mmCIF file of C-alpha atoms and ligand atoms in Angstrom:
data_model
loop_
_atom_site.group_PDB
_atom_site.id
_atom_site.type_symbol
_atom_site.label_atom_id
_atom_site.label_comp_id
_atom_site.label_asym_id
_atom_site.label_seq_id
_atom_site.Cartn_x
_atom_site.Cartn_y
_atom_site.Cartn_z
ATOM 1 C CA MET A 1 0.000 0.000 0.000
ATOM 2 C CA GLU A 2 1.340 3.392 -0.964
ATOM 3 C CA ILE A 3 0.888 5.929 1.820
ATOM 4 C CA ARG A 4 1.082 9.670 1.163
ATOM 5 C CA PHE A 5 2.494 11.734 4.002
ATOM 6 C CA GLU A 6 1.363 15.265 4.727
ATOM 7 C CA LYS A 7 3.666 16.944 7.196
ATOM 8 C CA ARG A 8 2.293 19.328 9.797
ATOM 9 C CA GLU A 9 3.989 22.657 10.307
ATOM 10 C CA GLN A 10 4.446 22.351 14.011
ATOM 11 C CA LEU A 11 4.460 19.290 16.207
ATOM 12 C CA LYS A 12 2.525 19.335 19.466
ATOM 13 C CA GLU A 13 4.224 19.445 22.810
ATOM 14 C CA LYS A 14 4.318 15.981 24.420
ATOM 15 C CA PRO A 15 2.400 15.660 27.675
ATOM 16 C CA ASP A 16 3.936 14.596 31.002
ATOM 17 C CA GLU A 17 4.144 10.787 30.887
ATOM 18 C CA LYS A 18 3.130 10.595 34.531
ATOM 19 C CA GLN A 19 -0.175 12.425 33.904
ATOM 20 C CA LEU A 20 -1.430 10.804 30.718
ATOM 21 C CA GLY A 21 -4.797 9.443 31.814
ATOM 22 C CA PHE A 22 -6.817 7.741 29.052
ATOM 23 C CA GLY A 23 -7.620 9.293 25.682
ATOM 24 C CA LYS A 24 -6.927 12.884 26.691
ATOM 25 C CA TYR A 25 -4.056 13.687 24.339
ATOM 26 C CA MET A 26 -4.109 13.017 20.623
ATOM 27 C CA THR A 27 -0.893 12.580 18.666
ATOM 28 C CA ASP A 28 0.181 14.748 15.739
ATOM 29 C CA TYR A 29 -1.056 12.585 12.895
ATOM 30 C CA MET A 30 -3.818 10.255 11.801
ATOM 31 C CA PHE A 31 -4.046 7.580 9.137
ATOM 32 C CA VAL A 32 -6.879 7.934 6.626
ATOM 33 C CA LEU A 33 -8.071 5.603 3.865
ATOM 34 C CA ASP A 34 -11.155 6.073 1.667
ATOM 35 C CA TRP A 35 -13.523 3.557 0.148
ATOM 36 C CA ASP A 36 -15.927 4.189 -2.661
ATOM 37 C CA ARG A 37 -18.174 1.741 -4.456
ATOM 38 C CA GLY A 38 -16.534 0.734 -7.699
ATOM 39 C CA GLN A 39 -13.144 1.971 -6.597
ATOM 40 C CA GLY A 40 -12.568 0.071 -3.352
ATOM 41 C CA TRP A 41 -9.978 1.269 -0.825
ATOM 42 C CA HIS A 42 -7.849 4.128 -2.087
ATOM 43 C CA ASP A 43 -5.810 7.218 -1.209
ATOM 44 C CA ALA A 44 -4.005 5.981 1.912
ATOM 45 C CA ARG A 45 -2.468 8.914 3.728
ATOM 46 C CA ILE A 46 -1.020 10.054 7.004
ATOM 47 C CA VAL A 47 -2.139 13.606 7.669
ATOM 48 C CA PRO A 48 -2.169 16.014 10.622
ATOM 49 C CA HIS A 49 -4.655 14.902 13.291
ATOM 50 C CA GLY A 50 -7.654 17.189 12.967
ATOM 51 C CA PRO A 51 -11.384 17.561 12.328
ATOM 52 C CA ILE A 52 -13.105 15.598 9.575
ATOM 53 C CA ALA A 53 -15.831 17.519 7.756
ATOM 54 C CA LEU A 54 -19.113 15.620 7.386
ATOM 55 C CA GLU A 55 -22.394 16.469 5.685
ATOM 56 C CA PRO A 56 -25.266 16.806 8.193
ATOM 57 C CA ALA A 57 -26.975 14.013 6.243
ATOM 58 C CA CYS A 58 -23.948 11.714 6.625
ATOM 59 C CA VAL A 59 -25.479 8.293 7.256
ATOM 60 C CA THR A 60 -23.202 7.543 10.211
ATOM 61 C CA LEU A 61 -24.763 10.409 12.171
ATOM 62 C CA HIS A 62 -28.225 8.927 11.675
ATOM 63 C CA TYR A 63 -27.875 5.176 11.378
ATOM 64 C CA ALA A 64 -24.581 4.476 13.128
ATOM 65 C CA GLN A 65 -22.758 2.586 10.392
ATOM 66 C CA GLU A 66 -19.566 2.639 12.427
ATOM 67 C CA THR A 67 -17.146 0.056 13.821
ATOM 68 C CA PHE A 68 -13.940 0.436 15.778
ATOM 69 C CA GLU A 69 -10.987 -1.383 17.290
ATOM 70 C CA GLY A 70 -8.591 -0.806 20.151
ATOM 71 C CA LEU A 71 -5.005 -1.986 20.588
ATOM 72 C CA LYS A 72 -1.761 -0.677 21.989
ATOM 73 C CA ALA A 73 1.870 -0.110 21.054
ATOM 74 C CA TYR A 74 4.270 -0.914 23.902
ATOM 75 C CA ARG A 75 7.780 0.381 24.436
ATOM 76 C CA ARG A 76 10.209 -2.296 25.539
ATOM 77 C CA ALA A 77 13.168 -1.730 27.839
ATOM 78 C CA ASP A 78 15.509 -1.796 24.815
ATOM 79 C CA GLY A 79 13.572 1.118 23.299
ATOM 80 C CA LYS A 80 11.953 -0.945 20.519
ATOM 81 C CA ILE A 81 8.186 -0.734 19.998
ATOM 82 C CA GLN A 82 5.859 -3.691 19.665
ATOM 83 C CA LEU A 83 2.192 -4.459 19.033
ATOM 84 C CA PHE A 84 0.223 -7.285 20.602
ATOM 85 C CA ARG A 85 -1.645 -9.635 18.237
ATOM 86 C CA PRO A 86 -2.775 -6.874 15.819
ATOM 87 C CA GLN A 87 -3.960 -9.524 13.354
ATOM 88 C CA MET A 88 -6.744 -10.408 15.771
ATOM 89 C CA ASN A 89 -7.981 -6.822 15.780
ATOM 90 C CA ALA A 90 -7.843 -6.836 11.984
ATOM 91 C CA ARG A 91 -9.924 -10.009 11.798
ATOM 92 C CA ARG A 92 -12.395 -8.768 14.354
ATOM 93 C CA MET A 93 -12.918 -5.572 12.373
ATOM 94 C CA ILE A 94 -13.550 -7.665 9.274
ATOM 95 C CA ALA A 95 -16.242 -9.573 11.205
ATOM 96 C CA SER A 96 -17.728 -6.335 12.549
ATOM 97 C CA ASN A 97 -17.779 -4.684 9.126
ATOM 98 C CA GLU A 98 -19.317 -7.730 7.488
ATOM 99 C CA ARG A 99 -22.216 -7.618 9.970
ATOM 100 C CA LEU A 100 -22.766 -3.893 9.399
ATOM 101 C CA CYS A 101 -22.557 -4.117 5.588
ATOM 102 C CA MET A 102 -19.349 -2.136 5.532
ATOM 103 C CA PRO A 103 -16.335 -2.829 3.302
ATOM 104 C CA GLU A 104 -13.756 -5.135 4.819
ATOM 105 C CA LEU A 105 -10.190 -3.965 5.104
ATOM 106 C CA PRO A 106 -7.864 -6.948 4.445
ATOM 107 C CA GLU A 107 -5.866 -8.115 7.458
ATOM 108 C CA GLU A 108 -2.475 -7.227 5.919
ATOM 109 C CA MET A 109 -3.620 -3.697 5.058
ATOM 110 C CA PHE A 110 -4.947 -3.148 8.576
ATOM 111 C CA VAL A 111 -1.680 -4.268 10.171
ATOM 112 C CA GLU A 112 0.379 -2.283 7.659
ATOM 113 C CA ALA A 113 -1.644 0.869 8.401
ATOM 114 C CA VAL A 114 -1.250 0.412 12.169
ATOM 115 C CA LYS A 115 2.502 -0.104 11.798
ATOM 116 C CA ALA A 116 2.792 2.936 9.515
ATOM 117 C CA ILE A 117 1.071 5.359 11.897
ATOM 118 C CA VAL A 118 2.963 4.005 14.927
ATOM 119 C CA GLU A 119 6.235 4.364 13.021
ATOM 120 C CA VAL A 120 5.428 8.013 12.273
ATOM 121 C CA GLU A 121 4.338 8.589 15.889
ATOM 122 C CA LYS A 122 7.106 6.565 17.533
ATOM 123 C CA ASP A 123 8.155 9.491 19.725
ATOM 124 C CA TRP A 124 4.636 9.430 21.174
ATOM 125 C CA VAL A 125 5.041 5.893 22.528
ATOM 126 C CA PRO A 126 5.739 6.604 26.189
ATOM 127 C CA SER A 127 8.305 4.727 28.250
ATOM 128 C CA GLU A 128 7.154 5.241 31.856
ATOM 129 C CA PRO A 129 6.220 1.887 33.425
ATOM 130 C CA GLY A 130 2.718 0.763 32.439
ATOM 131 C CA THR A 131 2.215 3.445 29.794
ATOM 132 C CA SER A 132 1.541 2.770 26.118
ATOM 133 C CA LEU A 133 0.233 4.296 22.914
ATOM 134 C CA TYR A 134 -3.439 3.429 22.500
ATOM 135 C CA ILE A 135 -4.390 2.934 18.855
ATOM 136 C CA ARG A 136 -7.978 3.464 17.739
ATOM 137 C CA PRO A 137 -8.789 2.315 14.194
ATOM 138 C CA PHE A 138 -12.385 2.916 13.056
ATOM 139 C CA THR A 139 -14.497 2.676 9.929
ATOM 140 C CA PHE A 140 -17.575 4.768 9.209
ATOM 141 C CA ALA A 141 -19.904 5.638 6.371
ATOM 142 C CA THR A 142 -19.370 9.076 4.831
ATOM 143 C CA GLU A 143 -22.150 9.105 2.253
ATOM 144 C CA SER A 144 -24.655 11.908 2.561
ATOM 145 C CA ALA A 145 -28.175 10.552 2.008
ATOM 146 C CA LEU A 146 -31.151 9.955 4.255
ATOM 147 C CA GLY A 147 -32.729 6.571 3.847
ATOM 148 C CA VAL A 148 -31.435 3.424 5.463
ATOM 149 C CA HIS A 149 -29.215 1.511 3.078
ATOM 150 C CA MET A 150 -25.684 0.244 2.661
ATOM 151 C CA ALA A 151 -23.633 3.361 2.147
ATOM 152 C CA SER A 152 -21.512 3.844 -0.963
ATOM 153 C CA SER A 153 -18.571 5.602 0.656
ATOM 154 C CA PHE A 154 -16.591 5.023 3.831
ATOM 155 C CA LYS A 155 -13.487 6.115 5.663
ATOM 156 C CA PHE A 156 -11.058 4.004 7.674
ATOM 157 C CA VAL A 157 -9.148 6.184 10.138
ATOM 158 C CA ILE A 158 -6.577 5.497 12.848
ATOM 159 C CA ILE A 159 -5.972 7.948 15.669
ATOM 160 C CA CYS A 160 -3.516 7.440 18.526
ATOM 161 C CA THR A 161 -3.350 8.624 22.107
ATOM 162 C CA PRO A 162 -0.651 8.005 24.708
ATOM 163 C CA VAL A 163 -2.230 6.432 27.796
ATOM 164 C CA GLY A 164 -1.093 6.232 31.390
ATOM 165 C CA ALA A 165 -0.535 3.243 33.610
ATOM 166 C CA TYR A 166 -3.994 1.796 34.232
ATOM 167 C CA TYR A 167 -3.069 0.910 37.774
ATOM 168 C CA ALA A 168 -1.028 3.930 38.806
ATOM 169 C CA GLU A 169 -2.164 3.401 42.408
ATOM 170 C CA GLY A 170 -1.963 -0.390 42.451
ATOM 171 C CA ILE A 171 -4.583 -2.889 41.310
ATOM 172 C CA ASN A 172 -7.823 -2.149 43.131
ATOM 173 C CA PRO A 173 -10.692 -4.596 42.698
ATOM 174 C CA VAL A 174 -13.889 -3.000 41.359
ATOM 175 C CA LYS A 175 -17.549 -3.265 42.345
ATOM 176 C CA ILE A 176 -19.804 -4.626 39.637
ATOM 177 C CA LEU A 177 -23.571 -4.315 39.348
ATOM 178 C CA VAL A 178 -25.419 -7.122 37.558
ATOM 179 C CA GLU A 179 -27.971 -5.508 35.219
ATOM 180 C CA ASP A 180 -31.276 -7.377 35.331
ATOM 181 C CA GLU A 181 -33.464 -5.093 33.243
ATOM 182 C CA LEU A 182 -31.575 -3.610 30.301
ATOM 183 C CA VAL A 183 -29.852 -5.904 27.823
ATOM 184 C CA ARG A 184 -26.763 -5.465 25.663
ATOM 185 C CA ALA A 185 -27.010 -8.103 22.973
ATOM 186 C CA VAL A 186 -29.106 -10.915 21.547
ATOM 187 C CA LYS A 187 -28.184 -13.665 19.129
ATOM 188 C CA GLY A 188 -28.566 -12.396 15.587
ATOM 189 C CA GLY A 189 -27.777 -8.853 16.674
ATOM 190 C CA THR A 190 -24.478 -7.001 16.807
ATOM 191 C CA GLY A 191 -23.143 -8.079 20.210
ATOM 192 C CA PHE A 192 -20.108 -9.801 18.709
ATOM 193 C CA THR A 193 -19.058 -6.666 16.835
ATOM 194 C CA LYS A 194 -17.266 -3.601 18.119
ATOM 195 C CA CYS A 195 -19.777 -1.135 16.677
ATOM 196 C CA GLY A 196 -20.604 2.258 18.133
ATOM 197 C CA GLY A 197 -24.299 1.458 18.473
ATOM 198 C CA ASN A 198 -23.634 -1.254 21.065
ATOM 199 C CA TYR A 199 -21.975 1.255 23.330
ATOM 200 C CA ALA A 200 -24.594 3.976 22.889
ATOM 201 C CA ALA A 201 -27.170 1.447 24.080
ATOM 202 C CA SER A 202 -25.074 0.472 27.093
ATOM 203 C CA ILE A 203 -24.523 3.947 28.566
ATOM 204 C CA LEU A 204 -27.840 4.045 30.468
ATOM 205 C CA GLY A 205 -26.914 0.896 32.394
ATOM 206 C CA GLN A 206 -23.462 2.302 33.073
ATOM 207 C CA VAL A 207 -24.881 5.620 34.345
ATOM 208 C CA ARG A 208 -27.332 3.842 36.641
ATOM 209 C CA ALA A 209 -24.590 1.604 38.018
ATOM 210 C CA GLU A 210 -22.358 4.590 38.738
ATOM 211 C CA GLU A 211 -25.215 6.345 40.543
ATOM 212 C CA LYS A 212 -25.373 3.363 42.874
ATOM 213 C CA GLY A 213 -21.631 3.423 43.503
ATOM 214 C CA TYR A 214 -20.605 0.675 41.084
ATOM 215 C CA THR A 215 -17.858 0.928 38.491
ATOM 216 C CA GLN A 216 -19.229 -1.310 35.777
ATOM 217 C CA VAL A 217 -22.242 -3.286 34.634
ATOM 218 C CA LEU A 218 -22.248 -7.042 34.209
ATOM 219 C CA TRP A 219 -24.635 -7.864 31.367
ATOM 220 C CA LEU A 220 -26.772 -10.987 31.355
ATOM 221 C CA ASP A 221 -28.000 -12.730 28.215
ATOM 222 C CA GLY A 222 -30.664 -10.754 26.391
ATOM 223 C CA VAL A 223 -33.303 -13.477 26.253
ATOM 224 C CA GLU A 224 -33.609 -14.993 29.722
ATOM 225 C CA ARG A 225 -31.494 -12.470 31.659
ATOM 226 C CA LYS A 226 -30.089 -15.545 33.310
ATOM 227 C CA TYR A 227 -26.576 -16.241 31.987
ATOM 228 C CA VAL A 228 -23.522 -14.114 32.625
ATOM 229 C CA GLU A 229 -22.116 -12.522 29.444
ATOM 230 C CA GLU A 230 -19.664 -9.647 29.777
ATOM 231 C CA VAL A 231 -18.901 -6.257 31.251
ATOM 232 C CA GLY A 232 -19.180 -2.932 29.351
ATOM 233 C CA THR A 233 -15.816 -3.109 27.596
ATOM 234 C CA MET A 234 -14.379 -6.293 29.064
ATOM 235 C CA ASN A 235 -14.963 -9.998 28.978
ATOM 236 C CA ILE A 236 -15.307 -11.589 32.382
ATOM 237 C CA MET A 237 -13.923 -14.755 33.963
ATOM 238 C CA PHE A 238 -14.580 -16.545 37.213
ATOM 239 C CA LYS A 239 -12.520 -19.092 39.095
ATOM 240 C CA ILE A 240 -14.898 -21.465 40.832
ATOM 241 C CA ALA A 241 -13.631 -24.488 42.752
ATOM 242 C CA GLY A 242 -10.321 -24.397 40.897
ATOM 243 C CA GLU A 243 -11.738 -24.112 37.361
ATOM 244 C CA PHE A 244 -12.247 -21.070 35.159
ATOM 245 C CA TYR A 245 -15.528 -20.067 33.550
ATOM 246 C CA THR A 246 -16.244 -17.504 30.845
ATOM 247 C CA ALA A 247 -19.128 -16.950 28.427
ATOM 248 C CA PRO A 248 -18.811 -18.726 25.054
ATOM 249 C CA ILE A 249 -18.364 -16.750 21.832
ATOM 250 C CA GLU A 250 -21.727 -17.456 20.224
ATOM 251 C CA GLY A 251 -22.806 -14.161 18.728
ATOM 252 C CA THR A 252 -23.564 -12.013 21.755
ATOM 253 C CA VAL A 253 -20.187 -11.640 23.428
ATOM 254 C CA LEU A 254 -17.212 -9.786 21.980
ATOM 255 C CA ALA A 255 -14.271 -12.057 21.150
ATOM 256 C CA GLY A 256 -11.656 -10.228 23.209
ATOM 257 C CA VAL A 257 -7.992 -10.532 22.272
ATOM 258 C CA THR A 258 -7.161 -10.479 25.978
ATOM 259 C CA ARG A 259 -9.807 -13.136 26.687
ATOM 260 C CA ASP A 260 -8.301 -15.425 24.049
ATOM 261 C CA SER A 261 -4.756 -14.835 25.329
ATOM 262 C CA ILE A 262 -5.722 -15.529 28.951
ATOM 263 C CA ILE A 263 -7.520 -18.735 27.987
ATOM 264 C CA HIS A 264 -4.391 -19.888 26.129
ATOM 265 C CA ILE A 265 -2.152 -19.154 29.095
ATOM 266 C CA LEU A 266 -4.471 -20.725 31.669
ATOM 267 C CA ARG A 267 -4.753 -23.940 29.646
ATOM 268 C CA ASP A 268 -0.991 -23.951 29.264
ATOM 269 C CA TRP A 269 -0.675 -23.655 33.023
ATOM 270 C CA GLY A 270 -2.874 -26.740 33.381
ATOM 271 C CA TYR A 271 -6.158 -25.109 34.361
ATOM 272 C CA GLN A 272 -9.527 -26.267 33.129
ATOM 273 C CA VAL A 273 -11.184 -23.337 31.286
ATOM 274 C CA ASN A 274 -14.891 -23.721 30.584
ATOM 275 C CA GLU A 275 -16.255 -21.516 27.799
ATOM 276 C CA THR A 276 -19.780 -22.190 28.825
ATOM 277 C CA LYS A 277 -23.001 -20.597 30.009
ATOM 278 C CA LEU A 278 -22.868 -19.808 33.706
ATOM 279 C CA SER A 279 -26.114 -18.722 35.356
ATOM 280 C CA ILE A 280 -26.130 -15.725 37.634
ATOM 281 C CA ASP A 281 -27.836 -17.876 40.290
ATOM 282 C CA ASP A 282 -24.999 -20.417 40.234
ATOM 283 C CA LEU A 283 -22.470 -17.608 40.330
ATOM 284 C CA MET A 284 -24.047 -15.916 43.364
ATOM 285 C CA LYS A 285 -24.374 -19.306 45.039
ATOM 286 C CA ALA A 286 -20.659 -19.921 44.503
ATOM 287 C CA GLY A 287 -20.038 -16.479 45.973
ATOM 288 C CA HIS A 288 -21.897 -17.458 49.126
ATOM 289 C CA ASP A 289 -20.625 -20.994 49.596
ATOM 290 C CA GLY A 290 -16.987 -19.969 49.225
ATOM 291 C CA THR A 291 -16.235 -21.725 45.931
ATOM 292 C CA LEU A 292 -16.014 -18.452 43.953
ATOM 293 C CA GLU A 293 -12.302 -17.879 44.355
ATOM 294 C CA GLU A 294 -11.503 -15.164 41.842
ATOM 295 C CA ALA A 295 -13.325 -12.916 39.353
ATOM 296 C CA PHE A 296 -11.815 -10.534 36.821
ATOM 297 C CA GLY A 297 -12.570 -8.625 33.670
ATOM 298 C CA THR A 298 -10.207 -8.878 30.674
ATOM 299 C CA GLY A 299 -9.538 -6.198 28.055
ATOM 300 C CA THR A 300 -6.782 -4.294 26.291
ATOM 301 C CA ALA A 301 -7.046 -1.213 28.528
ATOM 302 C CA ALA A 302 -6.665 -2.859 31.957
ATOM 303 C CA VAL A 303 -5.529 -6.368 30.892
ATOM 304 C CA ILE A 304 -6.962 -7.807 34.135
ATOM 305 C CA SER A 305 -9.496 -5.951 36.247
ATOM 306 C CA PRO A 306 -10.234 -7.861 39.444
ATOM 307 C CA VAL A 307 -13.805 -7.859 40.741
ATOM 308 C CA GLY A 308 -14.165 -7.304 44.482
ATOM 309 C CA GLU A 309 -17.912 -7.201 44.750
ATOM 310 C CA LEU A 310 -20.877 -8.420 42.708
ATOM 311 C CA ALA A 311 -24.380 -7.103 43.353
ATOM 312 C CA TYR A 312 -27.437 -8.786 41.849
ATOM 313 C CA ARG A 313 -30.860 -7.506 42.908
ATOM 314 C CA ASP A 314 -30.732 -7.578 46.729
ATOM 315 C CA ASP A 315 -27.865 -10.020 46.892
ATOM 316 C CA VAL A 316 -24.233 -8.998 47.291
ATOM 317 C CA VAL A 317 -21.128 -11.169 47.312
ATOM 318 C CA THR A 318 -17.574 -10.157 48.066
ATOM 319 C CA VAL A 319 -14.868 -11.905 46.076
ATOM 320 C CA ASN A 320 -11.612 -12.932 47.738
ATOM 321 C CA ASP A 321 -11.999 -10.356 50.537
ATOM 322 C CA PHE A 322 -11.791 -7.561 47.978
ATOM 323 C CA LYS A 323 -8.214 -8.502 47.079
ATOM 324 C CA ILE A 324 -6.780 -9.466 43.701
ATOM 325 C CA GLY A 325 -6.681 -13.266 43.381
ATOM 326 C CA GLU A 326 -3.452 -15.202 43.202
ATOM 327 C CA VAL A 327 -3.964 -16.467 39.647
ATOM 328 C CA SER A 328 -5.317 -13.074 38.533
ATOM 329 C CA GLN A 329 -2.109 -11.440 39.716
ATOM 330 C CA LYS A 330 0.051 -14.092 38.039
ATOM 331 C CA LEU A 331 -1.866 -13.663 34.760
ATOM 332 C CA TYR A 332 -1.520 -9.906 34.945
ATOM 333 C CA ASP A 333 2.222 -10.063 35.562
ATOM 334 C CA TYR A 334 2.830 -12.632 32.854
ATOM 335 C CA LEU A 335 0.683 -11.093 30.116
ATOM 336 C CA THR A 336 1.889 -7.533 30.716
ATOM 337 C CA GLY A 337 5.405 -9.035 30.789
ATOM 338 C CA ILE A 338 4.916 -10.325 27.243
ATOM 339 C CA GLN A 339 3.330 -7.062 26.081
ATOM 340 C CA TRP A 340 6.119 -4.848 27.382
ATOM 341 C CA GLY A 341 8.807 -7.343 26.376
ATOM 342 C CA ARG A 342 9.931 -8.380 29.864
ATOM 343 C CA GLU A 343 8.847 -11.990 29.333
ATOM 344 C CA GLU A 344 9.890 -14.227 26.485
ATOM 345 C CA ASP A 345 7.147 -14.207 23.827
ATOM 346 C CA LYS A 346 6.838 -17.955 23.505
ATOM 347 C CA TYR A 347 3.477 -17.746 21.716
ATOM 348 C CA GLY A 348 4.746 -15.384 19.016
ATOM 349 C CA TRP A 349 2.106 -12.813 19.906
ATOM 350 C CA THR A 350 4.127 -9.633 19.579
ATOM 351 C CA VAL A 351 4.867 -7.782 16.355
ATOM 352 C CA GLU A 352 7.745 -5.369 16.226
ATOM 353 C CA VAL A 353 7.113 -2.022 14.553
HETATM 354 C C1 PLP B 401 -13.167 -4.294 23.408
HETATM 355 C C2 PLP B 401 -14.105 -5.108 24.244
HETATM 356 C C3 PLP B 401 -13.677 -6.225 24.998
HETATM 357 C C4 PLP B 401 -12.217 -6.571 25.178
HETATM 358 O O1 PLP B 401 -11.581 -6.918 24.009
HETATM 359 P P1 PLP B 401 -9.977 -6.902 23.949
HETATM 360 O O2 PLP B 401 -9.682 -7.293 22.549
HETATM 361 O O3 PLP B 401 -9.495 -7.869 24.942
HETATM 362 O O4 PLP B 401 -9.564 -5.500 24.267
HETATM 363 C C5 PLP B 401 -14.630 -7.001 25.610
HETATM 364 N N1 PLP B 401 -15.953 -6.700 25.552
HETATM 365 C C6 PLP B 401 -16.396 -5.626 24.873
HETATM 366 C C7 PLP B 401 -17.845 -5.364 24.819
HETATM 367 C C8 PLP B 401 -15.486 -4.787 24.209
HETATM 368 O O5 PLP B 401 -15.923 -3.716 23.567
#
């Protein structure tokens, strides 16, 4: 792919690596690629990060033909920069775009585009412990026309933002509220895709949970509101009586890259991992009878987010005395070790930029 480069006159000042937060600072450049019916993908370019002009009738603003991805670039101790399993993000975006009738960007082009923007922005990849460059690729329809249909023009864009250590103050387990009224996904819908619409529909549950003092929502299946599915932007796993449980990938749950990596590692370590339906009643019961040993969310942002408390209707269980579990901690250390290059990458998951 030929990529045109448009230099900006003045580069931005880099923020303090100790105060990065999440998604506050945007880098100097963005990657842009256009798609038009008949022409396909064309005009790859890296241009100064800035506003994109859209017609008020742009179909994305009305019908949410939009998908996105999220991955990180990590700076190793030797100064080199690496990505973690970017091919999986590429494939997931293909699956998302297919479901939303959007053009699919081939895996190699996706990875090449990510590498190209990170290469240009390499000075933005921070080196403070736990920091990284968050990469946000997204595709959206640009056609201006009212009327629901498959659009005839799209843009694929990548923006980047340096992000701080997720656990600057140590890993603190979070309180999770089990949502028993609103639903996130049903089979046949878009739950397995990373599309903007899924998140718009989830904000009400998130707001209500926060009002009650909880950090995140745990979604149940959309039909019976009985089986545990996932958290807002994380998959979730439970260790019950020595075995791990997580929802199966059957159309409603997002196939997390972190989820897949953790399952690989756990199986390698000799644990039984059950990708199976787990009812909220069985989960709460395990919480009360002492067999629920550990609970944690998995996602690119936090890697592992331990759960300290689960509330479902009037029932509350505390997990592992509100402390991070032993295996959770080991997983966190090992996986972040691979991502930042401290551990040998025996699975071949990292890609050098
Ligand atoms: C992004 C996301 C995840 C985590 O996926 P990773 O690839 O591990 O970052 C899980 N669930 C939902 C709903 C998500 O949007």
